[in-house]
PDB file of C-alpha atoms in Angstrom:
ATOM      1  CA  ARG A  56      99.602 143.839 121.536  1.00 89.00           C
ATOM      2  CA  VAL A  57      96.006 144.491 120.527  1.00 94.00           C
ATOM      3  CA  HIS A  58      93.989 146.411 123.096  1.00 97.00           C
ATOM      4  CA  ALA A  59      90.453 145.718 121.896  1.00 98.00           C
ATOM      5  CA  THR A  60      87.181 144.175 122.955  1.00 98.00           C
ATOM      6  CA  ASP A  61      83.785 143.719 121.345  1.00 98.00           C
ATOM      7  CA  ALA A  62      80.657 145.800 121.843  1.00 98.00           C
ATOM      8  CA  THR A  63      78.847 143.230 124.014  1.00 98.00           C
ATOM      9  CA  ASN A  64      81.649 143.039 126.569  1.00 98.00           C
ATOM     10  CA  ALA A  65      82.098 146.813 126.487  1.00 98.00           C
ATOM     11  CA  SER A  66      78.406 147.216 127.291  1.00 96.00           C
ATOM     12  CA  ARG A  67      78.850 145.191 130.512  1.00 94.00           C
ATOM     13  CA  THR A  68      81.146 147.857 131.976  1.00 95.00           C
ATOM     14  CA  LEU A  69      78.256 150.368 132.064  1.00 93.00           C
ATOM     15  CA  LEU A  70      80.733 152.854 130.613  1.00 98.00           C
ATOM     16  CA  PHE A  71      79.746 152.154 126.995  1.00 98.00           C
ATOM     17  CA  ASN A  72      76.909 154.013 125.304  1.00 98.00           C
ATOM     18  CA  ILE A  73      75.008 151.175 123.615  1.00 98.00           C
ATOM     19  CA  HIS A  74      72.856 153.611 121.632  1.00 97.00           C
ATOM     20  CA  GLU A  75      75.702 155.619 120.093  1.00 97.00           C
ATOM     21  CA  GLN A  76      78.285 152.806 120.193  1.00 98.00           C
ATOM     22  CA  HIS A  77      81.139 154.581 121.935  1.00 98.00           C
ATOM     23  CA  TRP A  78      82.591 155.029 125.412  1.00 98.00           C
ATOM     24  CA  ASP A  79      80.332 157.471 127.209  1.00 98.00           C
ATOM     25  CA  PRO A  80      82.202 160.695 128.115  1.00 97.00           C
ATOM     26  CA  ASP A  81      79.822 161.539 130.948  1.00 98.00           C
ATOM     27  CA  MET A  82      80.303 158.148 132.610  1.00 98.00           C
ATOM     28  CA  LEU A  83      84.072 158.338 132.171  1.00 98.00           C
ATOM     29  CA  ALA A  84      84.092 161.778 133.769  1.00 98.00           C
ATOM     30  CA  LEU A  85      81.870 160.601 136.610  1.00 98.00           C
ATOM     31  CA  PHE A  86      84.275 157.806 137.531  1.00 97.00           C
ATOM     32  CA  ASN A  87      87.427 159.723 136.542  1.00 98.00           C
ATOM     33  CA  ILE A  88      88.502 157.094 133.997  1.00 98.00           C
ATOM     34  CA  PRO A  89      90.858 158.313 131.234  1.00 97.00           C
ATOM     35  CA  ARG A  90      89.584 157.328 127.797  1.00 96.00           C
ATOM     36  CA  ALA A  91      93.110 156.224 126.822  1.00 96.00           C
ATOM     37  CA  LEU A  92      92.929 153.357 129.332  1.00 96.00           C
ATOM     38  CA  LEU A  93      89.985 151.715 127.611  1.00 98.00           C
ATOM     39  CA  PRO A  94      90.209 149.293 124.679  1.00 98.00           C
ATOM     40  CA  GLU A  95      89.034 149.878 121.146  1.00 98.00           C
ATOM     41  CA  VAL A  96      85.522 148.537 120.712  1.00 98.00           C
ATOM     42  CA  ARG A  97      85.073 146.299 117.688  1.00 98.00           C
ATOM     43  CA  ASP A  98      82.351 144.103 116.198  1.00 98.00           C
ATOM     44  CA  SER A  99      81.673 140.694 117.717  1.00 98.00           C
ATOM     45  CA  ALA A 100      83.044 138.977 114.590  1.00 98.00           C
ATOM     46  CA  THR A 101      86.222 140.665 113.380  1.00 98.00           C
ATOM     47  CA  GLU A 102      90.009 140.474 113.664  1.00 97.00           C
ATOM     48  CA  PHE A 103      91.394 140.798 117.181  1.00 97.00           C
ATOM     49  CA  GLY A 104      94.980 139.726 116.477  1.00 96.00           C
ATOM     50  CA  ALA A 105      96.533 136.363 117.302  1.00 96.00           C
ATOM     51  CA  THR A 106      97.917 134.544 120.309  1.00 95.00           C
ATOM     52  CA  GLU A 107     101.659 134.338 120.924  1.00 95.00           C
ATOM     53  CA  PRO A 108     102.966 131.230 119.077  1.00 95.00           C
ATOM     54  CA  GLY A 109     104.551 129.799 122.208  1.00 95.00           C
ATOM     55  CA  LEU A 110     101.274 129.621 124.124  1.00 94.00           C
ATOM     56  CA  LEU A 111      99.387 127.127 121.964  1.00 95.00           C
ATOM     57  CA  GLY A 112     102.077 125.908 119.608  1.00 96.00           C
ATOM     58  CA  ALA A 113     100.995 128.272 116.840  1.00 96.00           C
ATOM     59  CA  ALA A 114      99.702 131.803 116.401  1.00 96.00           C
ATOM     60  CA  VAL A 115      95.943 131.240 116.736  1.00 96.00           C
ATOM     61  CA  PRO A 116      93.850 134.078 115.302  1.00 96.00           C
ATOM     62  CA  VAL A 117      91.139 135.551 117.529  1.00 97.00           C
ATOM     63  CA  ARG A 118      88.173 136.347 115.302  1.00 97.00           C
ATOM     64  CA  GLY A 119      85.114 136.221 117.516  1.00 97.00           C
ATOM     65  CA  ILE A 120      84.392 137.716 120.932  1.00 97.00           C
ATOM     66  CA  ALA A 121      81.100 138.019 122.812  1.00 98.00           C
ATOM     67  CA  GLY A 122      79.854 138.194 126.364  1.00 97.00           C
ATOM     68  CA  ASP A 123      78.684 135.010 128.036  1.00 95.00           C
ATOM     69  CA  GLN A 124      74.936 135.296 127.428  1.00 96.00           C
ATOM     70  CA  GLN A 125      75.311 137.037 124.084  1.00 98.00           C
ATOM     71  CA  ALA A 126      77.453 134.149 122.859  1.00 98.00           C
ATOM     72  CA  ALA A 127      74.762 131.720 124.033  1.00 98.00           C
ATOM     73  CA  MET A 128      72.178 133.698 122.058  1.00 98.00           C
ATOM     74  CA  VAL A 129      74.294 133.341 118.919  1.00 98.00           C
ATOM     75  CA  GLY A 130      74.773 129.651 119.664  1.00 98.00           C
ATOM     76  CA  GLN A 131      70.999 129.292 119.885  1.00 98.00           C
ATOM     77  CA  ALA A 132      70.636 131.088 116.532  1.00 98.00           C
ATOM     78  CA  CYS A 133      68.156 133.596 117.995  1.00 98.00           C
ATOM     79  CA  PHE A 134      68.707 136.051 115.149  1.00 98.00           C
ATOM     80  CA  GLU A 135      65.137 137.208 114.493  1.00 97.00           C
ATOM     81  CA  PRO A 136      63.325 139.799 116.652  1.00 97.00           C
ATOM     82  CA  GLY A 137      61.057 138.014 119.103  1.00 96.00           C
ATOM     83  CA  MET A 138      63.214 134.910 119.421  1.00 97.00           C
ATOM     84  CA  VAL A 139      64.132 134.118 123.010  1.00 98.00           C
ATOM     85  CA  LYS A 140      66.624 131.857 124.750  1.00 98.00           C
ATOM     86  CA  SER A 141      67.281 131.038 128.388  1.00 98.00           C
ATOM     87  CA  THR A 142      70.512 129.630 129.810  1.00 97.00           C
ATOM     88  CA  TYR A 143      70.420 127.533 132.981  1.00 97.00           C
ATOM     89  CA  GLY A 144      73.657 127.262 134.915  1.00 94.00           C
ATOM     90  CA  THR A 145      74.457 128.531 138.398  1.00 94.00           C
ATOM     91  CA  GLY A 146      72.043 131.356 137.597  1.00 95.00           C
ATOM     92  CA  CYS A 147      69.558 131.790 134.760  1.00 96.00           C
ATOM     93  CA  PHE A 148      69.603 134.389 131.992  1.00 96.00           C
ATOM     94  CA  LEU A 149      66.762 135.010 129.559  1.00 98.00           C
ATOM     95  CA  MET A 150      67.398 137.127 126.457  1.00 98.00           C
ATOM     96  CA  LEU A 151      64.850 138.327 123.922  1.00 97.00           C
ATOM     97  CA  ASN A 152      66.051 139.602 120.556  1.00 97.00           C
ATOM     98  CA  THR A 153      64.573 143.061 119.856  1.00 97.00           C
ATOM     99  CA  GLY A 154      66.372 143.650 116.549  1.00 97.00           C
ATOM    100  CA  ASN A 155      67.646 147.154 115.803  1.00 97.00           C
ATOM    101  CA  GLU A 156      65.422 148.707 118.491  1.00 96.00           C
ATOM    102  CA  ALA A 157      66.891 149.238 121.947  1.00 97.00           C
ATOM    103  CA  VAL A 158      63.687 148.706 123.931  1.00 96.00           C
ATOM    104  CA  ILE A 159      63.718 150.545 127.262  1.00 95.00           C
ATOM    105  CA  SER A 160      62.074 148.243 129.778  1.00 96.00           C
ATOM    106  CA  GLU A 161      59.383 149.561 132.070  1.00 96.00           C
ATOM    107  CA  ASN A 162      59.413 146.272 133.984  1.00 97.00           C
ATOM    108  CA  ARG A 163      62.963 146.231 135.305  1.00 97.00           C
ATOM    109  CA  LEU A 164      64.623 144.191 132.600  1.00 97.00           C
ATOM    110  CA  LEU A 165      67.988 145.183 131.119  1.00 96.00           C
ATOM    111  CA  THR A 166      68.351 146.775 127.701  1.00 96.00           C
ATOM    112  CA  THR A 167      71.511 145.297 126.258  1.00 96.00           C
ATOM    113  CA  LEU A 168      73.420 144.423 123.108  1.00 97.00           C
ATOM    114  CA  ALA A 169      72.872 140.972 121.636  1.00 98.00           C
ATOM    115  CA  TYR A 170      75.756 141.299 119.153  1.00 98.00           C
ATOM    116  CA  ARG A 171      77.246 143.759 116.684  1.00 98.00           C
ATOM    117  CA  LEU A 172      78.144 142.778 113.129  1.00 98.00           C
ATOM    118  CA  ASN A 173      79.436 145.028 110.344  1.00 97.00           C
ATOM    119  CA  GLY A 174      78.966 148.011 112.636  1.00 97.00           C
ATOM    120  CA  GLN A 175      75.239 147.264 113.063  1.00 98.00           C
ATOM    121  CA  PRO A 176      74.106 146.594 116.650  1.00 98.00           C
ATOM    122  CA  THR A 177      71.355 144.107 117.451  1.00 98.00           C
ATOM    123  CA  TYR A 178      69.676 144.664 120.803  1.00 98.00           C
ATOM    124  CA  ALA A 179      68.008 142.472 123.391  1.00 97.00           C
ATOM    125  CA  LEU A 180      66.027 142.581 126.601  1.00 97.00           C
ATOM    126  CA  GLU A 181      67.632 140.515 129.337  1.00 97.00           C
ATOM    127  CA  GLY A 182      66.474 139.168 132.659  1.00 97.00           C
ATOM    128  CA  ALA A 183      68.975 137.802 135.186  1.00 96.00           C
ATOM    129  CA  ILE A 184      68.124 135.275 137.895  1.00 95.00           C
ATOM    130  CA  PHE A 185      70.832 134.942 140.528  1.00 95.00           C
ATOM    131  CA  VAL A 186      70.139 131.373 141.638  1.00 96.00           C
ATOM    132  CA  ALA A 187      69.096 128.410 139.476  1.00 96.00           C
ATOM    133  CA  GLY A 188      71.545 125.510 139.478  1.00 96.00           C
ATOM    134  CA  ALA A 189      72.966 126.917 142.704  1.00 96.00           C
ATOM    135  CA  THR A 190      69.697 125.851 144.372  1.00 97.00           C
ATOM    136  CA  ILE A 191      70.447 122.231 143.541  1.00 97.00           C
ATOM    137  CA  GLN A 192      74.016 122.672 144.799  1.00 97.00           C
ATOM    138  CA  TRP A 193      72.587 123.975 148.091  1.00 97.00           C
ATOM    139  CA  LEU A 194      70.180 121.043 148.395  1.00 97.00           C
ATOM    140  CA  ARG A 195      73.117 118.691 147.784  1.00 97.00           C
ATOM    141  CA  ASP A 196      75.964 120.341 149.703  1.00 97.00           C
ATOM    142  CA  GLY A 197      74.166 122.538 152.224  1.00 96.00           C
ATOM    143  CA  LEU A 198      71.200 120.418 153.293  1.00 96.00           C
ATOM    144  CA  GLN A 199      72.661 117.117 152.022  1.00 97.00           C
ATOM    145  CA  LEU A 200      69.233 115.973 150.826  1.00 97.00           C
ATOM    146  CA  ILE A 201      70.772 114.400 147.725  1.00 97.00           C
ATOM    147  CA  ASP A 202      74.161 112.995 146.816  1.00 97.00           C
ATOM    148  CA  HIS A 203      74.174 114.044 143.163  1.00 96.00           C
ATOM    149  CA  ALA A 204      72.257 116.558 141.058  1.00 95.00           C
ATOM    150  CA  SER A 205      71.120 113.762 138.736  1.00 95.00           C
ATOM    151  CA  GLU A 206      68.917 112.397 141.533  1.00 97.00           C
ATOM    152  CA  THR A 207      66.579 115.379 141.284  1.00 97.00           C
ATOM    153  CA  GLU A 208      64.832 114.115 138.153  1.00 97.00           C
ATOM    154  CA  ALA A 209      63.775 110.803 139.699  1.00 97.00           C
ATOM    155  CA  LEU A 210      62.620 112.481 142.912  1.00 97.00           C
ATOM    156  CA  ALA A 211      60.569 115.075 141.019  1.00 98.00           C
ATOM    157  CA  ARG A 212      59.086 112.441 138.737  1.00 97.00           C
ATOM    158  CA  ALA A 213      58.057 110.351 141.754  1.00 96.00           C
ATOM    159  CA  THR A 214      56.195 113.180 143.494  1.00 96.00           C
ATOM    160  CA  GLY A 215      54.887 114.864 140.309  1.00 94.00           C
ATOM    161  CA  SER A 216      54.908 118.358 141.807  1.00 95.00           C
ATOM    162  CA  ALA A 217      56.018 120.135 144.957  1.00 95.00           C
ATOM    163  CA  GLN A 218      52.517 119.683 146.420  1.00 95.00           C
ATOM    164  CA  GLY A 219      52.106 123.339 147.330  1.00 97.00           C
ATOM    165  CA  VAL A 220      55.647 123.787 148.661  1.00 98.00           C
ATOM    166  CA  TYR A 221      57.534 126.838 147.352  1.00 98.00           C
ATOM    167  CA  LEU A 222      61.275 127.395 147.651  1.00 98.00           C
ATOM    168  CA  VAL A 223      62.241 131.020 146.991  1.00 98.00           C
ATOM    169  CA  PRO A 224      66.028 130.857 146.464  1.00 98.00           C
ATOM    170  CA  ALA A 225      66.819 134.457 147.367  1.00 98.00           C
ATOM    171  CA  PHE A 226      70.124 133.431 148.951  1.00 97.00           C
ATOM    172  CA  THR A 227      71.836 136.559 147.626  1.00 96.00           C
ATOM    173  CA  GLY A 228      68.712 138.635 147.091  1.00 97.00           C
ATOM    174  CA  LEU A 229      66.284 138.622 144.180  1.00 97.00           C
ATOM    175  CA  GLY A 230      67.350 139.474 140.634  1.00 97.00           C
ATOM    176  CA  ALA A 231      65.113 140.559 137.768  1.00 97.00           C
ATOM    177  CA  PRO A 232      62.443 141.735 137.751  1.00 97.00           C
ATOM    178  CA  TRP A 233      62.524 142.469 141.496  1.00 97.00           C
ATOM    179  CA  TRP A 234      66.099 143.686 142.118  1.00 97.00           C
ATOM    180  CA  ASP A 235      65.847 143.301 145.875  1.00 98.00           C
ATOM    181  CA  PRO A 236      69.353 142.731 147.320  1.00 97.00           C
ATOM    182  CA  ASN A 237      68.056 142.431 150.893  1.00 98.00           C
ATOM    183  CA  ALA A 238      65.536 139.651 150.228  1.00 98.00           C
ATOM    184  CA  ARG A 239      66.453 136.257 151.658  1.00 98.00           C
ATOM    185  CA  GLY A 240      65.374 132.737 150.802  1.00 97.00           C
ATOM    186  CA  ALA A 241      62.379 130.925 152.222  1.00 98.00           C
ATOM    187  CA  LEU A 242      60.736 127.503 152.157  1.00 98.00           C
ATOM    188  CA  LEU A 243      56.980 127.899 152.393  1.00 98.00           C
ATOM    189  CA  GLY A 244      53.902 125.681 152.397  1.00 97.00           C
ATOM    190  CA  LEU A 245      55.330 122.871 154.524  1.00 97.00           C
ATOM    191  CA  THR A 246      53.035 120.202 156.013  1.00 97.00           C
ATOM    192  CA  ARG A 247      53.636 116.966 157.886  1.00 97.00           C
ATOM    193  CA  ASP A 248      53.558 115.201 154.531  1.00 95.00           C
ATOM    194  CA  THR A 249      56.438 117.283 153.130  1.00 97.00           C
ATOM    195  CA  GLY A 250      59.565 115.241 152.554  1.00 97.00           C
ATOM    196  CA  ILE A 251      62.835 115.363 150.663  1.00 97.00           C
ATOM    197  CA  ALA A 252      61.152 114.771 147.295  1.00 97.00           C
ATOM    198  CA  GLU A 253      58.824 117.743 147.702  1.00 98.00           C
ATOM    199  CA  VAL A 254      61.615 120.090 148.787  1.00 98.00           C
ATOM    200  CA  VAL A 255      63.844 119.025 145.883  1.00 98.00           C
ATOM    201  CA  THR A 256      60.944 119.377 143.452  1.00 98.00           C
ATOM    202  CA  ALA A 257      60.211 122.854 144.818  1.00 98.00           C
ATOM    203  CA  GLY A 258      63.829 123.759 144.036  1.00 98.00           C
ATOM    204  CA  LEU A 259      63.376 122.711 140.418  1.00 98.00           C
ATOM    205  CA  GLU A 260      59.990 124.416 140.120  1.00 98.00           C
ATOM    206  CA  ALA A 261      61.526 127.657 141.405  1.00 98.00           C
ATOM    207  CA  VAL A 262      63.601 127.757 138.220  1.00 97.00           C
ATOM    208  CA  GLY A 263      60.422 127.600 136.158  1.00 98.00           C
ATOM    209  CA  TYR A 264      58.595 130.213 138.202  1.00 98.00           C
ATOM    210  CA  GLN A 265      61.512 132.639 138.016  1.00 98.00           C
ATOM    211  CA  THR A 266      61.693 132.141 134.252  1.00 98.00           C
ATOM    212  CA  LEU A 267      57.983 132.890 134.052  1.00 98.00           C
ATOM    213  CA  ASP A 268      58.575 136.114 136.013  1.00 98.00           C
ATOM    214  CA  LEU A 269      61.031 137.190 133.316  1.00 97.00           C
ATOM    215  CA  LEU A 270      58.797 136.103 130.442  1.00 97.00           C
ATOM    216  CA  GLU A 271      55.844 138.023 131.845  1.00 97.00           C
ATOM    217  CA  ALA A 272      58.048 141.104 132.164  1.00 97.00           C
ATOM    218  CA  THR A 273      58.985 140.927 128.455  1.00 97.00           C
ATOM    219  CA  VAL A 274      55.309 140.659 127.521  1.00 96.00           C
ATOM    220  CA  ALA A 275      54.479 143.617 129.764  1.00 96.00           C
ATOM    221  CA  ASP A 276      57.165 145.560 127.887  1.00 95.00           C
ATOM    222  CA  GLY A 277      55.270 144.988 124.653  1.00 94.00           C
ATOM    223  CA  ALA A 278      56.898 141.843 123.285  1.00 93.00           C
ATOM    224  CA  ALA A 279      54.659 139.257 121.714  1.00 93.00           C
ATOM    225  CA  ARG A 280      54.389 136.055 123.742  1.00 93.00           C
ATOM    226  CA  PRO A 281      56.886 133.726 122.053  1.00 94.00           C
ATOM    227  CA  VAL A 282      55.907 130.483 120.391  1.00 93.00           C
ATOM    228  CA  ALA A 283      58.902 128.667 121.854  1.00 97.00           C
ATOM    229  CA  LEU A 284      61.753 129.102 124.308  1.00 98.00           C
ATOM    230  CA  ARG A 285      65.178 127.746 123.385  1.00 98.00           C
ATOM    231  CA  VAL A 286      66.969 126.468 126.480  1.00 98.00           C
ATOM    232  CA  ASP A 287      70.582 125.537 127.154  1.00 97.00           C
ATOM    233  CA  GLY A 288      73.050 125.011 129.976  1.00 95.00           C
ATOM    234  CA  GLY A 289      73.791 122.140 132.327  1.00 93.00           C
ATOM    235  CA  MET A 290      70.397 122.047 134.047  1.00 96.00           C
ATOM    236  CA  VAL A 291      68.309 121.373 130.952  1.00 96.00           C
ATOM    237  CA  VAL A 292      69.600 117.820 130.534  1.00 96.00           C
ATOM    238  CA  ASN A 293      66.999 117.148 133.236  1.00 97.00           C
ATOM    239  CA  ASN A 294      63.913 116.096 131.252  1.00 98.00           C
ATOM    240  CA  TRP A 295      61.562 116.726 134.163  1.00 98.00           C
ATOM    241  CA  LEU A 296      62.812 120.294 134.508  1.00 98.00           C
ATOM    242  CA  ALA A 297      62.438 120.922 130.781  1.00 98.00           C
ATOM    243  CA  GLN A 298      58.855 119.643 130.925  1.00 98.00           C
ATOM    244  CA  CYS A 299      58.212 121.736 134.033  1.00 98.00           C
ATOM    245  CA  LEU A 300      59.344 124.826 132.125  1.00 98.00           C
ATOM    246  CA  ALA A 301      56.936 124.035 129.285  1.00 98.00           C
ATOM    247  CA  ASP A 302      54.069 123.489 131.742  1.00 98.00           C
ATOM    248  CA  LEU A 303      54.642 126.627 133.805  1.00 98.00           C
ATOM    249  CA  LEU A 304      55.424 128.900 130.834  1.00 98.00           C
ATOM    250  CA  GLY A 305      52.592 127.528 128.729  1.00 97.00           C
ATOM    251  CA  LEU A 306      54.735 127.271 125.614  1.00 96.00           C
ATOM    252  CA  ARG A 307      56.981 124.865 123.735  1.00 98.00           C
ATOM    253  CA  VAL A 308      60.484 124.431 125.110  1.00 98.00           C
ATOM    254  CA  ASP A 309      63.173 123.447 122.599  1.00 98.00           C
ATOM    255  CA  ARG A 310      66.388 121.817 123.767  1.00 98.00           C
ATOM    256  CA  PRO A 311      69.168 121.808 121.165  1.00 98.00           C
ATOM    257  CA  VAL A 312      71.544 118.966 120.393  1.00 97.00           C
ATOM    258  CA  VAL A 313      74.398 121.122 121.712  1.00 96.00           C
ATOM    259  CA  THR A 314      73.467 122.519 125.124  1.00 94.00           C
ATOM    260  CA  GLU A 315      76.818 124.280 125.720  1.00 93.00           C
ATOM    261  CA  THR A 316      75.763 127.081 123.408  1.00 96.00           C
ATOM    262  CA  THR A 317      78.015 129.765 124.876  1.00 95.00           C
ATOM    263  CA  SER A 318      81.109 128.045 123.497  1.00 95.00           C
ATOM    264  CA  LEU A 319      79.252 127.242 120.281  1.00 97.00           C
ATOM    265  CA  GLY A 320      78.217 130.875 119.784  1.00 98.00           C
ATOM    266  CA  ALA A 321      81.786 132.130 120.176  1.00 97.00           C
ATOM    267  CA  ALA A 322      82.888 129.553 117.601  1.00 97.00           C
ATOM    268  CA  TYR A 323      80.121 130.658 115.211  1.00 98.00           C
ATOM    269  CA  LEU A 324      81.284 134.278 115.436  1.00 98.00           C
ATOM    270  CA  ALA A 325      84.868 133.275 114.690  1.00 98.00           C
ATOM    271  CA  GLY A 326      83.646 131.113 111.819  1.00 98.00           C
ATOM    272  CA  LEU A 327      81.642 134.010 110.428  1.00 98.00           C
ATOM    273  CA  GLN A 328      84.734 136.212 110.319  1.00 98.00           C
ATOM    274  CA  ALA A 329      86.896 133.384 108.945  1.00 97.00           C
ATOM    275  CA  GLY A 330      84.480 132.714 106.088  1.00 97.00           C
ATOM    276  CA  VAL A 331      83.404 129.295 107.324  1.00 97.00           C
ATOM    277  CA  TYR A 332      79.872 130.716 107.392  1.00 97.00           C
ATOM    278  CA  LYS A 333      78.671 133.307 104.930  1.00 97.00           C
ATOM    279  CA  SER A 334      75.779 134.683 106.973  1.00 97.00           C
ATOM    280  CA  LEU A 335      73.689 134.360 110.102  1.00 98.00           C
ATOM    281  CA  ASP A 336      71.108 132.487 108.024  1.00 97.00           C
ATOM    282  CA  GLU A 337      73.704 129.827 107.268  1.00 98.00           C
ATOM    283  CA  ILE A 338      74.557 129.556 110.961  1.00 98.00           C
ATOM    284  CA  ALA A 339      70.859 129.206 111.786  1.00 98.00           C
ATOM    285  CA  GLU A 340      70.636 126.220 109.452  1.00 97.00           C
ATOM    286  CA  HIS A 341      73.070 124.378 111.727  1.00 96.00           C
ATOM    287  CA  TRP A 342      70.824 124.689 114.789  1.00 97.00           C
ATOM    288  CA  ARG A 343      69.304 121.319 115.634  1.00 97.00           C
ATOM    289  CA  CYS A 344      66.573 120.566 118.158  1.00 98.00           C
ATOM    290  CA  GLU A 345      67.265 117.433 120.192  1.00 98.00           C
ATOM    291  CA  ARG A 346      63.834 117.410 121.855  1.00 98.00           C
ATOM    292  CA  SER A 347      60.783 119.629 122.220  1.00 98.00           C
ATOM    293  CA  PHE A 348      58.672 119.718 125.359  1.00 98.00           C
ATOM    294  CA  TYR A 349      55.019 120.749 125.088  1.00 98.00           C
ATOM    295  CA  PRO A 350      52.861 122.208 127.878  1.00 97.00           C
ATOM    296  CA  GLY A 351      50.578 119.664 129.518  1.00 96.00           C
ATOM    297  CA  LEU A 352      49.254 121.648 132.461  1.00 96.00           C
ATOM    298  CA  GLU A 353      45.721 123.038 132.423  1.00 96.00           C
ATOM    299  CA  GLU A 354      45.631 126.822 132.266  1.00 95.00           C
ATOM    300  CA  ASP A 355      43.731 127.214 135.538  1.00 97.00           C
ATOM    301  CA  GLN A 356      46.254 124.982 137.321  1.00 97.00           C
ATOM    302  CA  ARG A 357      49.131 126.952 135.846  1.00 97.00           C
ATOM    303  CA  ARG A 358      47.642 130.248 137.000  1.00 97.00           C
ATOM    304  CA  GLN A 359      46.881 128.900 140.463  1.00 97.00           C
ATOM    305  CA  ARG A 360      50.402 127.571 140.989  1.00 98.00           C
ATOM    306  CA  TYR A 361      51.960 130.788 139.689  1.00 98.00           C
ATOM    307  CA  ALA A 362      49.755 132.843 142.011  1.00 98.00           C
ATOM    308  CA  GLY A 363      51.138 130.784 144.889  1.00 98.00           C
ATOM    309  CA  TRP A 364      54.664 131.549 143.751  1.00 98.00           C
ATOM    310  CA  ARG A 365      53.983 135.280 143.578  1.00 98.00           C
ATOM    311  CA  GLN A 366      52.598 135.176 147.115  1.00 98.00           C
ATOM    312  CA  ALA A 367      55.738 133.379 148.261  1.00 98.00           C
ATOM    313  CA  VAL A 368      57.932 136.014 146.632  1.00 98.00           C
ATOM    314  CA  GLU A 369      55.984 138.784 148.338  1.00 98.00           C
ATOM    315  CA  ARG A 370      56.743 137.129 151.682  1.00 97.00           C
ATOM    316  CA  VAL A 371      60.510 137.605 151.203  1.00 98.00           C
ATOM    317  CA  ARG A 372      60.632 140.941 149.396  1.00 98.00           C
ATOM    318  CA  THR A 373      61.859 143.981 151.275  1.00 97.00           C
ATOM    319  CA  CYS A 374      61.232 146.620 148.606  1.00 92.00           C
TER     320      CYS A 374
END
């Protein structure tokens, strides 16, 4: 009975003007979409009505709505400009808070909404990686090199690094910052000494290299290099991967107590509207770091390994 959404979800349609905060008449005309068909766009924390009592046993009020990655950003309490989070699931999504400035990327990142509260939009730069955890699924189900994803940590720890092997997981093309839909995956740097452990480790390292691609793009767009990266999602329970991220990025990686931050962020928004929390500052006080990982790789080694990754990417790019 309530036809409404929030600004972050509206922005994902590409029909919503994120600068002026309304449905864009030019885009609607281009696609011949009547304005009356589209929902009212509200803040991320506000009243959206209630569920039918018969569905859940009571009329449950809906008071917080946000897109997947925006909710994760709220769950990570990245409320200050310059704070950055990265979510590792099937894919990987890095978001950098840019405050009230909608930074237009010159390095092929997305300018997006982080959240909107009390009519005031907060913006972000976002980088999307198509394949992260899906690489491990492929190693398990496609190549059958492992029986369970949890085995990857022990294998990577045993070999230490991929020993010059690079796995570029462009199974469905390359996402940010390349945006090459015709690129395809490759496994490079193989020798007679390459075994299952090295290939699996290369799959994990690819997550770190792709994250570094995104981080370097934010810096090239004028953002200060962050002090820390807050990580979440199913992959980051892997301690070796979290340490690999710290080593390749050259910065501290913070893993929160609650790694399912998308659900947590949606709950925070509802709590903000319901009065459970008085402000974003109060929500930020609830964020807890379970473990921090510090870079331990020498700078020249980091640069050398990243240069190898960039060469591998160039081998599969088509544009």
